[in-house]
CSV table of C-alpha atoms and ligand atoms in Angstrom, one decimal:
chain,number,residue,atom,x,y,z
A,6,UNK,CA,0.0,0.0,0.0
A,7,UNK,CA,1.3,3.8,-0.4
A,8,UNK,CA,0.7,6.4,2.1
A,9,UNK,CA,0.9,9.4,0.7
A,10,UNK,CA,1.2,12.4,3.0
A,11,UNK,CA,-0.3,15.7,2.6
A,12,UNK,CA,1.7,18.4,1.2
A,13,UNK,CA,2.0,20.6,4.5
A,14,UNK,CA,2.1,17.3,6.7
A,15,UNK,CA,4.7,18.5,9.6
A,16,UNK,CA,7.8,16.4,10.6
A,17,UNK,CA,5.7,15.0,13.7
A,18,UNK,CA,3.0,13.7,11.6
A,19,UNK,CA,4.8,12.0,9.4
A,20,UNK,CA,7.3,10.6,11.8
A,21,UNK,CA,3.8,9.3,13.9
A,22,UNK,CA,2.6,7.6,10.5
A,23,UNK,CA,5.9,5.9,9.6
A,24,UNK,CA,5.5,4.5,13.3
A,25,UNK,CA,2.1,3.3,13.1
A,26,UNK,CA,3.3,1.5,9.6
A,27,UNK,CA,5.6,-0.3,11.2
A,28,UNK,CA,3.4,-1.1,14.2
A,29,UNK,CA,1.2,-2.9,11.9
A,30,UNK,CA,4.5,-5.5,11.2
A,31,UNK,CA,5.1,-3.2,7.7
A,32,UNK,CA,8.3,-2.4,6.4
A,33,UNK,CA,8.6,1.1,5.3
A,34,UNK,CA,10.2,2.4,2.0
A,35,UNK,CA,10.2,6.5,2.1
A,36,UNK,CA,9.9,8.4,-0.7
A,37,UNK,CA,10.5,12.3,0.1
A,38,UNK,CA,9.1,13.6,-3.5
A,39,UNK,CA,9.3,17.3,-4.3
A,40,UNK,CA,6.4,18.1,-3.2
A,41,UNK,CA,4.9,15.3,-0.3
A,42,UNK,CA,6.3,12.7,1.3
A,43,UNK,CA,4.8,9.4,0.2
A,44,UNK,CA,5.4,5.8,2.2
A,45,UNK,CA,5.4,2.1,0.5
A,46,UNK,CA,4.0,-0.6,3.2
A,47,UNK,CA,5.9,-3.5,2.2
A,48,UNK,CA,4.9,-6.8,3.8
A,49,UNK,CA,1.9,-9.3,4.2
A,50,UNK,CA,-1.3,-8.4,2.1
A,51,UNK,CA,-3.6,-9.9,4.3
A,52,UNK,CA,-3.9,-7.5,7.1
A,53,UNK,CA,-3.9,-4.1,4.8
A,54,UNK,CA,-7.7,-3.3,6.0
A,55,UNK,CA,-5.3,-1.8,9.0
A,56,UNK,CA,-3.5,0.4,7.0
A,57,UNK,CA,-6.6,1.8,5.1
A,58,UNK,CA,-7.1,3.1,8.3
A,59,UNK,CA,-4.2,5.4,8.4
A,60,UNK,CA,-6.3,7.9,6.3
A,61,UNK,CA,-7.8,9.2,9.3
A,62,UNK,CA,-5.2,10.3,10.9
A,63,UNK,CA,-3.4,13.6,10.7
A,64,UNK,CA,-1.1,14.7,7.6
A,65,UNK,CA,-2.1,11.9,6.0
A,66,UNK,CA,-3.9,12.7,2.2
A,67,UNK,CA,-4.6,9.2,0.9
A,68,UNK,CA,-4.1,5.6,1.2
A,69,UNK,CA,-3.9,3.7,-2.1
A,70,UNK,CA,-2.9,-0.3,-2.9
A,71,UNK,CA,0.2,-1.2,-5.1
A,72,UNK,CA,-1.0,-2.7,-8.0
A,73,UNK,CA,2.0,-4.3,-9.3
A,74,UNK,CA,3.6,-7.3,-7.6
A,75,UNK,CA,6.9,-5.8,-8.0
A,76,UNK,CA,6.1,-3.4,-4.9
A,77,UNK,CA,9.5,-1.2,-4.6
A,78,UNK,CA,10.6,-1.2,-8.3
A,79,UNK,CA,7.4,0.1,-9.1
A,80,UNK,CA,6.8,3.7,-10.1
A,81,UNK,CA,3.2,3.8,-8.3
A,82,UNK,CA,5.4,3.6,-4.9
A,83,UNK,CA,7.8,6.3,-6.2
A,84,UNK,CA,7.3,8.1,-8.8
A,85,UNK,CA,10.7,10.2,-9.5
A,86,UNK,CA,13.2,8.4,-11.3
A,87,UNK,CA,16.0,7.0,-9.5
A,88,UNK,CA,19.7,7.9,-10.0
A,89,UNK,CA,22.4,5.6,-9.2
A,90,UNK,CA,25.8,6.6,-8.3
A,91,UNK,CA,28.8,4.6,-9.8
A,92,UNK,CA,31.8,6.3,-8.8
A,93,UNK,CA,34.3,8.2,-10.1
A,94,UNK,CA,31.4,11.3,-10.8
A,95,UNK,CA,29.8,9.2,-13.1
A,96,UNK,CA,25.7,8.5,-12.7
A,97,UNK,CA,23.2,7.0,-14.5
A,98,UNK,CA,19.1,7.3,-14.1
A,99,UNK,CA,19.4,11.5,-14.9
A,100,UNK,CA,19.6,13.6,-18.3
A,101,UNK,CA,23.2,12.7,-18.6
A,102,UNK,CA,23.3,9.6,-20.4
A,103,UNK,CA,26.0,6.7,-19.4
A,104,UNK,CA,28.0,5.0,-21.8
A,105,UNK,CA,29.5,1.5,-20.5
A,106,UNK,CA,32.1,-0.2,-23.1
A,107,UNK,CA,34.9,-2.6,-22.9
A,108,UNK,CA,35.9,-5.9,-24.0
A,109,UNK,CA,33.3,-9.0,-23.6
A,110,UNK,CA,35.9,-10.6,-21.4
A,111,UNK,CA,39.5,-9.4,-19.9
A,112,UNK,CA,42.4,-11.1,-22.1
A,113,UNK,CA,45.8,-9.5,-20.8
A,114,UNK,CA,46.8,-6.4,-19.7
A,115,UNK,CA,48.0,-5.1,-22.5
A,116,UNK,CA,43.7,-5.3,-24.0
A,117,UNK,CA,42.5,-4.1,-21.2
A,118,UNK,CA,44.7,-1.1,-20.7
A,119,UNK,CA,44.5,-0.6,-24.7
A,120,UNK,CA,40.4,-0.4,-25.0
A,121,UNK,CA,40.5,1.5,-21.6
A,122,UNK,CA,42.7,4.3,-23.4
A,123,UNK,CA,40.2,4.3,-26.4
A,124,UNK,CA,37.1,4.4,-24.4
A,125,UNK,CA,38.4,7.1,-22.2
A,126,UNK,CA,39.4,9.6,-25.2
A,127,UNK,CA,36.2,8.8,-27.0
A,128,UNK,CA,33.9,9.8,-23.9
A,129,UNK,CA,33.0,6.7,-22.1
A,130,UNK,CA,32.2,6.4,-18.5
A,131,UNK,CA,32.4,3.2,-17.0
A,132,UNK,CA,34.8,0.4,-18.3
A,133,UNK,CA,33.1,-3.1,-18.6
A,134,UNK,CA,35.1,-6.6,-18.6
A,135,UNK,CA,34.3,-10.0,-18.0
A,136,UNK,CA,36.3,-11.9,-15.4
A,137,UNK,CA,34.1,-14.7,-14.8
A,138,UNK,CA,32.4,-15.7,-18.1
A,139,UNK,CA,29.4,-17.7,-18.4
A,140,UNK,CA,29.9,-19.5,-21.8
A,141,UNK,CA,27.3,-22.0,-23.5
A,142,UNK,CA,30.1,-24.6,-24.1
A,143,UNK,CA,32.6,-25.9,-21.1
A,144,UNK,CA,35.1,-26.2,-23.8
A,145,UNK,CA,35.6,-22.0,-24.1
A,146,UNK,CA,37.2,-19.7,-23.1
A,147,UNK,CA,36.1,-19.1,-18.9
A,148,UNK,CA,37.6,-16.1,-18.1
A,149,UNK,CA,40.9,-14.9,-16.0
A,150,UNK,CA,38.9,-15.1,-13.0
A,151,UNK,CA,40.9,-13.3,-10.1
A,152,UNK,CA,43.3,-12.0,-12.5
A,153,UNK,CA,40.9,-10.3,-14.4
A,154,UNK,CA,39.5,-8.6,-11.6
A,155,UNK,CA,42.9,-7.4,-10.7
A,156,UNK,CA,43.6,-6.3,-14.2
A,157,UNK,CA,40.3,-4.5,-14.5
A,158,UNK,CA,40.6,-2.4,-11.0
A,159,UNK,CA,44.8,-1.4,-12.7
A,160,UNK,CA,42.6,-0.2,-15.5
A,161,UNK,CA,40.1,1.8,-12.8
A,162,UNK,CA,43.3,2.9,-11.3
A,163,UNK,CA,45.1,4.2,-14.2
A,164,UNK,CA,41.8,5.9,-16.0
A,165,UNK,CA,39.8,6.8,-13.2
A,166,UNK,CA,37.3,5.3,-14.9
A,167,UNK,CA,34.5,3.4,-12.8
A,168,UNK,CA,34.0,-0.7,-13.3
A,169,UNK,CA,31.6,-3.1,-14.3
A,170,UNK,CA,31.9,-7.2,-14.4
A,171,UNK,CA,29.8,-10.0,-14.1
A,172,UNK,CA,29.0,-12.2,-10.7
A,173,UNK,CA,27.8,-15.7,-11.9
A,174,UNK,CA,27.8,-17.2,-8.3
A,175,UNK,CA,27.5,-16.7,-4.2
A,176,UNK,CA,31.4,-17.7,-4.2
A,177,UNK,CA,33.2,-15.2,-6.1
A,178,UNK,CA,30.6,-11.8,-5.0
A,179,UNK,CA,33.1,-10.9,-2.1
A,180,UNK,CA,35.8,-10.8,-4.5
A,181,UNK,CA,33.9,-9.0,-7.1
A,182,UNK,CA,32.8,-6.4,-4.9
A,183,UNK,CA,36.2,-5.6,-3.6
A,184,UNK,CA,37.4,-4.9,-6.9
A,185,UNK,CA,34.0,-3.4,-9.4
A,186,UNK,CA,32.1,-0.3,-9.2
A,187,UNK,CA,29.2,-2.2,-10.4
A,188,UNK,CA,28.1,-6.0,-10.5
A,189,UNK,CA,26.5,-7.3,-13.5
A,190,UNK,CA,23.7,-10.0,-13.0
A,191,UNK,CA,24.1,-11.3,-16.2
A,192,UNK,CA,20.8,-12.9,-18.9
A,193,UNK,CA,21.2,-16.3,-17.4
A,194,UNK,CA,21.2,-15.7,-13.6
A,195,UNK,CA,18.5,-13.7,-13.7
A,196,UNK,CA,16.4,-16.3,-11.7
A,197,UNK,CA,19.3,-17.2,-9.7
A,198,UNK,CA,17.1,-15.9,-6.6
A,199,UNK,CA,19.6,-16.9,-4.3
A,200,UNK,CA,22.3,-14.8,-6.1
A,201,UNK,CA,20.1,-12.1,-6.6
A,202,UNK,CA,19.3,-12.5,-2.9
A,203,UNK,CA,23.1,-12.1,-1.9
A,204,UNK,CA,24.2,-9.1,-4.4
A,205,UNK,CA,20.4,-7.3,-2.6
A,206,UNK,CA,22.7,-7.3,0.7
A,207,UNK,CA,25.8,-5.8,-0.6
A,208,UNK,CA,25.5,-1.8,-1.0
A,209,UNK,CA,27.0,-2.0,-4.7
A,210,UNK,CA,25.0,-1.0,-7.6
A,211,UNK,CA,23.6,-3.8,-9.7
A,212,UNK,CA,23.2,-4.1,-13.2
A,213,UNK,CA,20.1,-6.8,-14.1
A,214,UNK,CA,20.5,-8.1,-17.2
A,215,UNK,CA,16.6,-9.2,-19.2
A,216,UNK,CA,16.9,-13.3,-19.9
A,217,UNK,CA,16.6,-14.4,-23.0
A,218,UNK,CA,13.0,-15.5,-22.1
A,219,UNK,CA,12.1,-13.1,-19.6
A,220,UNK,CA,8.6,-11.1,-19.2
A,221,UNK,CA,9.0,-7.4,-18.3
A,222,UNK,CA,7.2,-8.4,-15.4
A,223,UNK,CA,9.4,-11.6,-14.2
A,224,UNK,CA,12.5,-9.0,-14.8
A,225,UNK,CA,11.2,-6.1,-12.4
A,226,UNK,CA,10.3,-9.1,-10.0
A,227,UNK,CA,13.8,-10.6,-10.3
A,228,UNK,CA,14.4,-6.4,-9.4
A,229,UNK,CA,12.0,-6.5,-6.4
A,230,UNK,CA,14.6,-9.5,-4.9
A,231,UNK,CA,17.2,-7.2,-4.8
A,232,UNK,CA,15.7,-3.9,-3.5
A,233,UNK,CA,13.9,-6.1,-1.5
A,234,UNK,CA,17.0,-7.3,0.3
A,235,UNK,CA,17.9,-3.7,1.1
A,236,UNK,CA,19.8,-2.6,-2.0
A,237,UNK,CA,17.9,0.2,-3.7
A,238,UNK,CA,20.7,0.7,-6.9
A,239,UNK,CA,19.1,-1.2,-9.5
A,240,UNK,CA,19.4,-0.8,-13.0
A,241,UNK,CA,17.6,-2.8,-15.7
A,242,UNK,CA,19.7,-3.5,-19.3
A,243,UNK,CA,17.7,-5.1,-21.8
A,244,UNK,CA,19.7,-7.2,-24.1
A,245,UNK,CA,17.6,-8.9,-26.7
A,246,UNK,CA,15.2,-12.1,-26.0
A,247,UNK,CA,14.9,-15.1,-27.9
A,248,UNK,CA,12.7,-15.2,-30.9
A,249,UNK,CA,12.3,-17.4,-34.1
A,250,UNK,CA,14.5,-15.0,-35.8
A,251,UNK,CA,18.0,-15.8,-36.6
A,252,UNK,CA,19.4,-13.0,-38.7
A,253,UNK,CA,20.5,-11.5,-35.4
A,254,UNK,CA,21.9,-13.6,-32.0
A,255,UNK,CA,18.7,-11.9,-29.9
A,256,UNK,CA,15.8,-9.7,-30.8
A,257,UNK,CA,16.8,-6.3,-29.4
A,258,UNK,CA,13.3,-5.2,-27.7
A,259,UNK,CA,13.3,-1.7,-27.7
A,260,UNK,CA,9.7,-1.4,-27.1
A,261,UNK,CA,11.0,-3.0,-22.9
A,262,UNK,CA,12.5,0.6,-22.8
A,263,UNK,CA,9.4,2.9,-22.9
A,264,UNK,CA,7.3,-0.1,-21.0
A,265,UNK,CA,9.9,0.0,-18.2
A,266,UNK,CA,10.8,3.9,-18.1
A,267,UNK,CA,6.8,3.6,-17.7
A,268,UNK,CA,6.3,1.0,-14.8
A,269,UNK,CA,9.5,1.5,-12.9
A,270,UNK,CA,11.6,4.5,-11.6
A,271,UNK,CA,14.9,2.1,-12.0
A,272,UNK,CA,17.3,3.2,-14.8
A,273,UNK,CA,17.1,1.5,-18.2
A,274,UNK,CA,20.1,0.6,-20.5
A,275,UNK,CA,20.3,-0.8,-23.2
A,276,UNK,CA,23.1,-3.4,-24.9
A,277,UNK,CA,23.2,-3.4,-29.0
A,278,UNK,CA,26.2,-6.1,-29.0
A,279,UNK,CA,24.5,-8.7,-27.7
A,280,UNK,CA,21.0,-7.4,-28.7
A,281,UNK,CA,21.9,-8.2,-32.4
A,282,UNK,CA,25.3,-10.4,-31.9
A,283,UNK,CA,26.9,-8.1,-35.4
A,284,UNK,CA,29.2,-5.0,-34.9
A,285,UNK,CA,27.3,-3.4,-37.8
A,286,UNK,CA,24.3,-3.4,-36.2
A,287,UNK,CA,25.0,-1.9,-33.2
A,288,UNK,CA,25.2,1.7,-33.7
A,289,UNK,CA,22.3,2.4,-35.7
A,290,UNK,CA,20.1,0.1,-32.4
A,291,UNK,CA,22.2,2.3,-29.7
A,292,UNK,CA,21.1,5.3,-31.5
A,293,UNK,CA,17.3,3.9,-31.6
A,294,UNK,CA,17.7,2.9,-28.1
A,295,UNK,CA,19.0,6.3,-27.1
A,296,UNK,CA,15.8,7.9,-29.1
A,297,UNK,CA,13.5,5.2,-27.1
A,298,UNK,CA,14.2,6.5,-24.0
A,299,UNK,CA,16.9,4.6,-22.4
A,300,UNK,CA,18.9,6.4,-19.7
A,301,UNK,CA,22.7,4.2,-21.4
A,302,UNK,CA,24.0,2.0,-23.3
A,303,UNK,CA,26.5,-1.3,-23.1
A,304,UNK,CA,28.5,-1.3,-25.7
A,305,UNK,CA,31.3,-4.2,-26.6
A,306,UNK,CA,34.5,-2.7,-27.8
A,307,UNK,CA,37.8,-4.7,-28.3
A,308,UNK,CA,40.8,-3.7,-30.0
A,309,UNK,CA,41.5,-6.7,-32.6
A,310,UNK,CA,37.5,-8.3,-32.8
A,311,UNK,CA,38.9,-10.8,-34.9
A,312,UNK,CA,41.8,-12.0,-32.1
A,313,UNK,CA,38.8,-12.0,-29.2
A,314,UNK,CA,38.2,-14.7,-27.0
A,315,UNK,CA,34.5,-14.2,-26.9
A,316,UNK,CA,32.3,-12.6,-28.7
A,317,UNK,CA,34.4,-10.9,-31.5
A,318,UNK,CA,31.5,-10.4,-34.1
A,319,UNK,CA,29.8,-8.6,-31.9
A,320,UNK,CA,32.4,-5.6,-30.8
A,321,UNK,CA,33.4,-3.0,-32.1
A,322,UNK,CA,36.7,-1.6,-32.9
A,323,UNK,CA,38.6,1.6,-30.9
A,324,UNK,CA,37.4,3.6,-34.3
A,325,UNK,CA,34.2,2.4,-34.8
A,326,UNK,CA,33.3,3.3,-31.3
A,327,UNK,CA,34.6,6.6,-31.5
A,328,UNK,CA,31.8,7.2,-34.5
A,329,UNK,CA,29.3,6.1,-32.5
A,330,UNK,CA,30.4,8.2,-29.6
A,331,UNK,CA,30.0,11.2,-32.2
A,332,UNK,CA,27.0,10.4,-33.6
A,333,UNK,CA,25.6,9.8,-30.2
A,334,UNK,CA,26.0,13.2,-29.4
A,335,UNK,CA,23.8,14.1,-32.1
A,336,UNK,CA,21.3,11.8,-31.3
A,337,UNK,CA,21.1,12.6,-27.7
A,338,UNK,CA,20.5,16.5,-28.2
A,339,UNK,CA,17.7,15.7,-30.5
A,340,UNK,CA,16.2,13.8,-27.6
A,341,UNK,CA,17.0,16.4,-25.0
A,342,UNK,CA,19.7,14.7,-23.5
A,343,UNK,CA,23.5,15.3,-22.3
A,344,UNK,CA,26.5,13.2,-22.8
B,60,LIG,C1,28.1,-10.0,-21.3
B,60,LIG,O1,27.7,-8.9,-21.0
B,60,LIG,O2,29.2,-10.3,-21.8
B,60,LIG,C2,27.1,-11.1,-21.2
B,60,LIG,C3,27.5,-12.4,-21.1
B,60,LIG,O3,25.9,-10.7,-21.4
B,60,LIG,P1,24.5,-11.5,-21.3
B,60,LIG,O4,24.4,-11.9,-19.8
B,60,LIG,O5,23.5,-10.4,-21.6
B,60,LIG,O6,24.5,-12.6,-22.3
B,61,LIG,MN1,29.8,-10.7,-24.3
């Protein structure tokens, strides 16, 4: 249920209602909006005859249910868009939009430190590199695992340049979080409730990325475990589901980015490389997903595609990037936004 306060409500009356929430066994999610403060009851359903009550009492203007069963991702229980700090400056969920690129996975140094460089001088703000790699056949390439982790923060180091890489298990999230800015929940953990249960108790941000056969609505509940665990920096990335089409790896669904910026107030990105699995079809669907609405983009850059480890087709070379990064520009003052 939301509470939402009057507009002159005084401190004392809305400290008295966040007590009598919790009385009733609630758990309270505050939302001070511009204007009013407005409260999410979070808890058992059964009993919320009690807190239709509430509207009697002082300061209080109404009390409405939560429609959606993704209670704290929803925008019903707060309706101003969240921002998420990474690091380093660098934010994502305002009119400033983030650009995440690097290499599918960490090789050597020497790539690392090389698309770092690139990404840097073209504009970029947050470095992303695969340490732990989930790969469809046990035969491929895994990952450096610690190493890369170690490599990666050298690169945050030497750039200043906030981190991203993947957590694919309960084992390796302490080590993770020592060493990225950001952990990515990659397509297929995203009903892993137990890891999504573990990275909601760390106090890093969290990037969720869609399944391949996720429903909007099964991704912003696979949200709700995490903000339900206590940590409120979520941020979707939709990255193409599986369809009967195989001209591309994924169907990119940009219509999840106006359906989302809709239904939740969590940032949005959006990933091209793996959205279409082809380096020549990735700018022209970051630049549609920039026009869409989404608040970033995830973009797979490595400096010799053809030498990568993973996912070569799909990344994009130092130069190619840096034409994307320019017509981006373009793109995002059109849509009223900064880069
Ligand atoms: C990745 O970002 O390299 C990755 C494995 O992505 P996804 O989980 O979307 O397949
Ligand atoms: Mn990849």
């Amino acid at each position: 249920m939301i509470i939402s306060m009057k507009k002159g409500a005084t401190p004392q009356e809305i400290s008295h209602v966040r007590k009598l929430i919790e009385e009733l066994g609630y758990k309270v999610h505050e939302s001070q909006g511009s204007e009013r403060m407005v409260f999410g009851a979070i808890g058992d359903e059964r009993s919320k005859h009690r807190l239709t009550s509430l509207e009697a009492q002082p300061g209080v203007e109404k009390v409405i249910p939560i429609l959606a069963p993704y209670k704290l991702a929803s925008r019903e229980t707060k309706q101003e868009s969240t921002v998420i700090d990474l690091g380093h400056g660098v934010k994502v969920g305002n009119r400033k939009l983030l650009v995440i690129a690097g290499p599918c996975a960490v090789e050597s140094q020497d790539q690392i430190m090389e698309v770092a460089a690139a990404m840097k001088e073209c504009g970029a703000h947050m470095l992303r590199g695969g340490a732990f790699k989930p790969r469809t056949s046990p035969y491929a390439f895994q990952g450096l695992m610690n190493d890369g982790l170690y490599l990666l923060a050298k690169a945050r180091e030497a750039y200043s340049l906030p981190v991203i890489t993947e957590v694919m298990d309960t084992a390796s999230l302490e080590i993770i979080s020592e060493h990225a800015d950001c952990l990515q929940v990659g397509a297929r953990n995203i009903q892993n409730f137990q890891l999504l249960k573990e990275v909601g108790k760390t106090r890093k941000p969290v990037l969720l990325k869609r399944g391949m056969s996720t429903t909007i609505e099964e991704f912003l509940m696979s949200a709700e475990y995490v903000l339900s665990n206590g940590n409120h920096q979520v941020i979707l990335c939709e990255r193409g589901i599986r369809t009967f089409e195989t001209a591309t790896r994924n169907t990119l669904d940009l219509s999840a980015v106006p359906v989302l910026k809709e239904k939740t107030h969590l940032p949005v990105i959006v990933d091209p490389s793996h959205g279409t699995g082809h380096a020549r079809y990735v700018m022209p669907m970051a630049y549609a997903a920039v026009a869409a609405g989404a608040d970033g983009l995830m973009i797979e850059v490595h400096p010799r595609p053809e030498e990568a480890l993973s996912d070569g087709p799909q990344s994009l070379r130092p130069n190619e990037f840096k034409h994307l990064m320019e017509g981006l520009r373009r793109i995002a003052s059109a849509v009223d936004r900064d880069i």
